Amino acid sequence: MPSPARVLLIDDDETIRVSVARSLRDEGLVVLDAPDGSGLHRDLAAFVPDLVVLDWMLPGASGIQLAGSVRTSSDAAIVMLTARDDVEDRLRGFAEGADDYVVKPFAIAELVARVTAVLRRRGRVPAVIQVGDLVLDPDAAVARRAGVVLELTATEFRLLAFLAESRGRTLSKGQILTQVWGYDSVDPNLVEVHLSALRRKMEVHGPRLVHTVRGLGYRLSAVAA
């Protein structure tokens, strides 16, 4: 069995750092966290991360400077955290080698899903996701329930994949719209319409897996809400 993927998390906000590290560990990842990049070269050599999560605004060297250092001495993936949402800043981040970019404030579930997605593309986490008797293969875009292939539209599959990657966590309509449709400025009823269709197709083969958490959003879990 391959060893768990390793994530180096650098963020000077202790509250964010502790919460994100805990959530990543809950996904079975090995996490080393630090408040700044002063030990970056040592950590890259000794810890050998598969992925580095970097806050842009750090004491000392900035995240964007550290990203350049990572690229010169490691093949680790990079996910940037930043409050800077300008197109120019995003392009600069990608130019320095960032694989993904998460804008603050963010939901931890979103960050975990993005980190997992990057690691999955690199073959460092299992490609298949299982929740109860639901099995998803994101690479093949195939979902099975109780061994039966579900006939899903492209949007329904993206929706189910996002819920599965964030399994056990409650996701708001805004988070779902952003991740599945790419923006949150559309009618939030879109989520309800597609979730209703998705539930109908899934519940033909077993009990409910997509649960409504009143006033908060939706959660995919084999355990009832």
CSV table of C-alpha atoms in Angstrom, one decimal:
chain,number,residue,atom,x,y,z
A,1,MET,CA,0.0,0.0,0.0
A,2,PRO,CA,1.5,3.4,-0.9
A,3,SER,CA,2.4,5.8,1.9
A,4,PRO,CA,0.0,8.6,2.7
A,5,ALA,CA,0.5,11.9,0.8
A,6,ARG,CA,2.4,14.6,2.7
A,7,VAL,CA,1.4,18.2,2.9
A,8,LEU,CA,3.5,21.1,4.2
A,9,LEU,CA,1.2,23.9,5.4
A,10,ILE,CA,2.6,27.4,5.9
A,11,ASP,CA,0.3,30.1,7.3
A,12,ASP,CA,1.0,32.7,10.0
A,13,ASP,CA,-2.7,32.7,11.2
A,14,GLU,CA,-2.6,30.1,13.9
A,15,THR,CA,-6.4,29.5,13.9
A,16,ILE,CA,-6.5,28.8,10.2
A,17,ARG,CA,-3.3,26.7,10.3
A,18,VAL,CA,-4.6,24.5,13.2
A,19,SER,CA,-8.0,24.0,11.6
A,20,VAL,CA,-6.7,23.3,8.1
A,21,ALA,CA,-4.0,20.9,9.5
A,22,ARG,CA,-6.7,19.0,11.5
A,23,SER,CA,-9.0,18.7,8.5
A,24,LEU,CA,-6.2,17.5,6.2
A,25,ARG,CA,-5.2,14.9,8.8
A,26,ASP,CA,-8.8,13.7,8.9
A,27,GLU,CA,-8.4,12.9,5.2
A,28,GLY,CA,-5.5,10.6,6.0
A,29,LEU,CA,-2.8,13.0,4.9
A,30,VAL,CA,0.4,13.6,6.8
A,31,VAL,CA,0.8,17.3,7.7
A,32,LEU,CA,3.7,19.4,8.8
A,33,ASP,CA,2.7,23.0,9.6
A,34,ALA,CA,4.7,26.2,10.1
A,35,PRO,CA,3.9,29.9,10.7
A,36,ASP,CA,6.5,31.1,8.1
A,37,GLY,CA,8.9,30.0,5.5
A,38,SER,CA,12.1,30.3,7.6
A,39,GLY,CA,12.5,26.5,7.6
A,40,LEU,CA,11.3,25.9,4.1
A,41,HIS,CA,14.5,24.4,2.6
A,42,ARG,CA,15.0,22.2,5.6
A,43,ASP,CA,11.3,21.0,5.5
A,44,LEU,CA,11.5,20.3,1.8
A,45,ALA,CA,14.6,18.2,2.3
A,46,ALA,CA,13.6,16.4,5.5
A,47,PHE,CA,9.8,16.1,5.2
A,48,VAL,CA,9.7,15.8,1.4
A,49,PRO,CA,6.1,17.0,0.9
A,50,ASP,CA,3.9,16.0,-2.1
A,51,LEU,CA,2.1,19.4,-1.8
A,52,VAL,CA,2.8,22.7,-0.2
A,53,VAL,CA,0.0,25.0,1.0
A,54,LEU,CA,1.3,28.6,1.0
A,55,ASP,CA,-0.3,31.8,2.4
A,56,TRP,CA,0.6,34.7,0.2
A,57,MET,CA,1.0,37.2,3.0
A,58,LEU,CA,3.7,35.9,5.4
A,59,PRO,CA,6.2,37.5,7.7
A,60,GLY,CA,9.6,37.6,6.1
A,61,ALA,CA,9.5,36.0,2.6
A,62,SER,CA,6.1,36.2,1.0
A,63,GLY,CA,4.2,33.1,-0.2
A,64,ILE,CA,4.8,34.0,-3.8
A,65,GLN,CA,8.6,34.2,-3.1
A,66,LEU,CA,8.5,30.9,-1.3
A,67,ALA,CA,6.6,29.4,-4.3
A,68,GLY,CA,9.6,30.2,-6.5
A,69,SER,CA,11.9,28.5,-3.9
A,70,VAL,CA,9.7,25.4,-3.9
A,71,ARG,CA,9.8,25.2,-7.7
A,72,THR,CA,13.6,25.4,-7.8
A,73,SER,CA,14.2,22.6,-5.2
A,74,SER,CA,11.2,20.3,-5.2
A,75,ASP,CA,8.5,18.8,-7.4
A,76,ALA,CA,5.8,19.3,-4.8
A,77,ALA,CA,2.5,20.8,-6.0
A,78,ILE,CA,1.6,24.2,-4.6
A,79,VAL,CA,-1.8,25.6,-3.5
A,80,MET,CA,-1.8,29.3,-2.7
A,81,LEU,CA,-4.0,30.9,-0.1
A,82,THR,CA,-4.6,34.6,-0.5
A,83,ALA,CA,-6.9,37.5,0.0
A,84,ARG,CA,-5.7,38.9,-3.3
A,85,ASP,CA,-8.3,38.1,-6.0
A,86,ASP,CA,-7.1,40.3,-8.9
A,87,VAL,CA,-6.5,38.5,-12.2
A,88,GLU,CA,-3.0,39.8,-12.3
A,89,ASP,CA,-2.3,38.3,-8.9
A,90,ARG,CA,-3.7,35.0,-9.9
A,91,LEU,CA,-1.6,35.0,-13.1
A,92,ARG,CA,1.5,35.8,-11.1
A,93,GLY,CA,0.7,32.9,-8.7
A,94,PHE,CA,0.3,30.5,-11.6
A,95,ALA,CA,3.5,31.9,-13.2
A,96,GLU,CA,5.4,31.0,-10.0
A,97,GLY,CA,4.2,27.4,-10.3
A,98,ALA,CA,1.0,27.4,-8.3
A,99,ASP,CA,-1.3,24.4,-9.1
A,100,ASP,CA,-4.3,26.0,-7.5
A,101,TYR,CA,-5.4,29.2,-5.8
A,102,VAL,CA,-7.9,29.6,-2.9
A,103,VAL,CA,-9.1,33.0,-2.0
A,104,LYS,CA,-9.7,34.1,1.6
A,105,PRO,CA,-12.1,33.9,3.3
A,106,PHE,CA,-12.6,30.3,2.3
A,107,ALA,CA,-14.4,27.3,3.7
A,108,ILE,CA,-12.0,24.6,4.9
A,109,ALA,CA,-14.0,22.0,3.1
A,110,GLU,CA,-13.2,23.8,-0.2
A,111,LEU,CA,-9.5,23.9,0.5
A,112,VAL,CA,-9.4,20.3,1.5
A,113,ALA,CA,-11.3,19.3,-1.7
A,114,ARG,CA,-8.8,21.4,-3.8
A,115,VAL,CA,-5.8,19.9,-2.1
A,116,THR,CA,-7.2,16.4,-2.5
A,117,ALA,CA,-8.0,17.1,-6.2
A,118,VAL,CA,-4.4,18.2,-6.9
A,119,LEU,CA,-3.0,15.2,-5.1
A,120,ARG,CA,-5.4,12.9,-7.0
A,121,ARG,CA,-4.2,14.3,-10.3
A,122,ARG,CA,-0.7,13.5,-9.2
A,123,GLY,CA,-1.6,10.0,-8.3
A,124,ARG,CA,-1.0,10.5,-4.6
A,125,VAL,CA,-4.5,9.8,-3.3
A,126,PRO,CA,-6.8,7.0,-4.5
A,127,ALA,CA,-8.7,7.9,-7.6
A,128,VAL,CA,-11.8,6.1,-6.4
A,129,ILE,CA,-14.0,7.6,-3.7
A,130,GLN,CA,-16.3,5.4,-1.7
A,131,VAL,CA,-19.2,6.5,0.6
A,132,GLY,CA,-21.3,3.6,1.8
A,133,ASP,CA,-22.3,1.7,-1.3
A,134,LEU,CA,-21.6,4.7,-3.6
A,135,VAL,CA,-18.3,4.4,-5.6
A,136,LEU,CA,-17.1,7.3,-7.7
A,137,ASP,CA,-14.2,7.2,-10.2
A,138,PRO,CA,-13.6,10.9,-11.0
A,139,ASP,CA,-11.0,10.1,-13.7
A,140,ALA,CA,-13.5,7.8,-15.6
A,141,ALA,CA,-16.5,10.0,-14.7
A,142,VAL,CA,-18.4,6.9,-13.5
A,143,ALA,CA,-20.5,6.6,-10.4
A,144,ARG,CA,-22.0,3.3,-9.1
A,145,ARG,CA,-24.5,2.7,-6.4
A,146,ALA,CA,-24.9,-0.8,-5.1
A,147,GLY,CA,-22.9,-1.9,-8.1
A,148,VAL,CA,-25.2,-0.2,-10.6
A,149,VAL,CA,-23.8,2.5,-12.9
A,150,LEU,CA,-25.8,5.8,-12.4
A,151,GLU,CA,-26.9,7.5,-15.5
A,152,LEU,CA,-25.9,11.1,-14.6
A,153,THR,CA,-25.6,14.3,-16.6
A,154,ALA,CA,-22.2,16.1,-16.6
A,155,THR,CA,-23.5,18.6,-14.1
A,156,GLU,CA,-24.9,15.9,-11.8
A,157,PHE,CA,-21.6,14.1,-11.9
A,158,ARG,CA,-19.6,17.2,-11.0
A,159,LEU,CA,-22.1,17.9,-8.2
A,160,LEU,CA,-21.8,14.4,-6.9
A,161,ALA,CA,-18.0,14.4,-7.2
A,162,PHE,CA,-17.7,17.7,-5.2
A,163,LEU,CA,-20.0,16.3,-2.5
A,164,ALA,CA,-18.0,13.1,-2.4
A,165,GLU,CA,-14.6,14.8,-2.2
A,166,SER,CA,-16.0,16.8,0.7
A,167,ARG,CA,-17.9,13.8,2.2
A,168,GLY,CA,-19.0,14.3,5.8
A,169,ARG,CA,-18.8,18.1,5.6
A,170,THR,CA,-21.7,20.4,5.2
A,171,LEU,CA,-21.5,22.6,2.1
A,172,SER,CA,-23.5,25.8,1.5
A,173,LYS,CA,-25.3,26.5,-1.8
A,174,GLY,CA,-22.7,29.3,-2.4
A,175,GLN,CA,-19.8,26.8,-2.1
A,176,ILE,CA,-21.6,24.3,-4.4
A,177,LEU,CA,-22.4,27.0,-7.0
A,178,THR,CA,-18.8,28.2,-7.0
A,179,GLN,CA,-17.3,24.7,-7.3
A,180,VAL,CA,-19.8,23.1,-9.7
A,181,TRP,CA,-20.9,26.0,-11.9
A,182,GLY,CA,-17.7,28.2,-11.5
A,183,TYR,CA,-19.5,31.2,-9.9
A,184,ASP,CA,-22.1,31.9,-7.2
A,185,SER,CA,-24.0,34.8,-8.9
A,186,VAL,CA,-26.7,32.6,-10.4
A,187,ASP,CA,-30.0,31.4,-9.0
A,188,PRO,CA,-29.3,29.2,-5.9
A,189,ASN,CA,-32.3,27.2,-6.9
A,190,LEU,CA,-30.1,25.5,-9.4
A,191,VAL,CA,-28.5,23.6,-6.6
A,192,GLU,CA,-31.9,22.3,-5.4
A,193,VAL,CA,-33.1,21.3,-8.8
A,194,HIS,CA,-29.9,19.3,-9.6
A,195,LEU,CA,-29.8,17.8,-6.2
A,196,SER,CA,-33.4,16.6,-6.4
A,197,ALA,CA,-32.6,14.9,-9.8
A,198,LEU,CA,-29.4,13.4,-8.4
A,199,ARG,CA,-31.2,12.1,-5.3
A,200,ARG,CA,-33.9,10.5,-7.4
A,201,LYS,CA,-31.3,8.6,-9.4
A,202,MET,CA,-29.3,7.5,-6.4
A,203,GLU,CA,-32.2,6.5,-4.1
A,204,VAL,CA,-33.6,4.0,-6.6
A,205,HIS,CA,-30.7,1.8,-5.5
A,206,GLY,CA,-30.5,2.6,-1.7
A,207,PRO,CA,-31.2,4.9,1.2
A,208,ARG,CA,-30.5,8.6,1.1
A,209,LEU,CA,-26.9,9.7,1.1
A,210,VAL,CA,-27.2,13.4,0.3
A,211,HIS,CA,-28.7,15.0,3.4
A,212,THR,CA,-30.1,18.5,3.9
A,213,VAL,CA,-28.6,20.3,6.9
A,214,ARG,CA,-31.4,22.8,7.7
A,215,GLY,CA,-30.2,26.4,7.3
A,216,LEU,CA,-26.7,25.4,6.4
A,217,GLY,CA,-26.6,23.3,3.2
A,218,TYR,CA,-26.0,19.7,2.2
A,219,ARG,CA,-23.8,16.8,3.2
A,220,LEU,CA,-22.9,13.5,1.6
A,221,SER,CA,-22.7,10.8,4.2
A,222,ALA,CA,-23.7,7.2,4.8
A,223,VAL,CA,-24.9,8.4,8.2
A,224,ALA,CA,-28.2,10.3,8.3
A,225,ALA,CA,-28.1,14.0,9.2
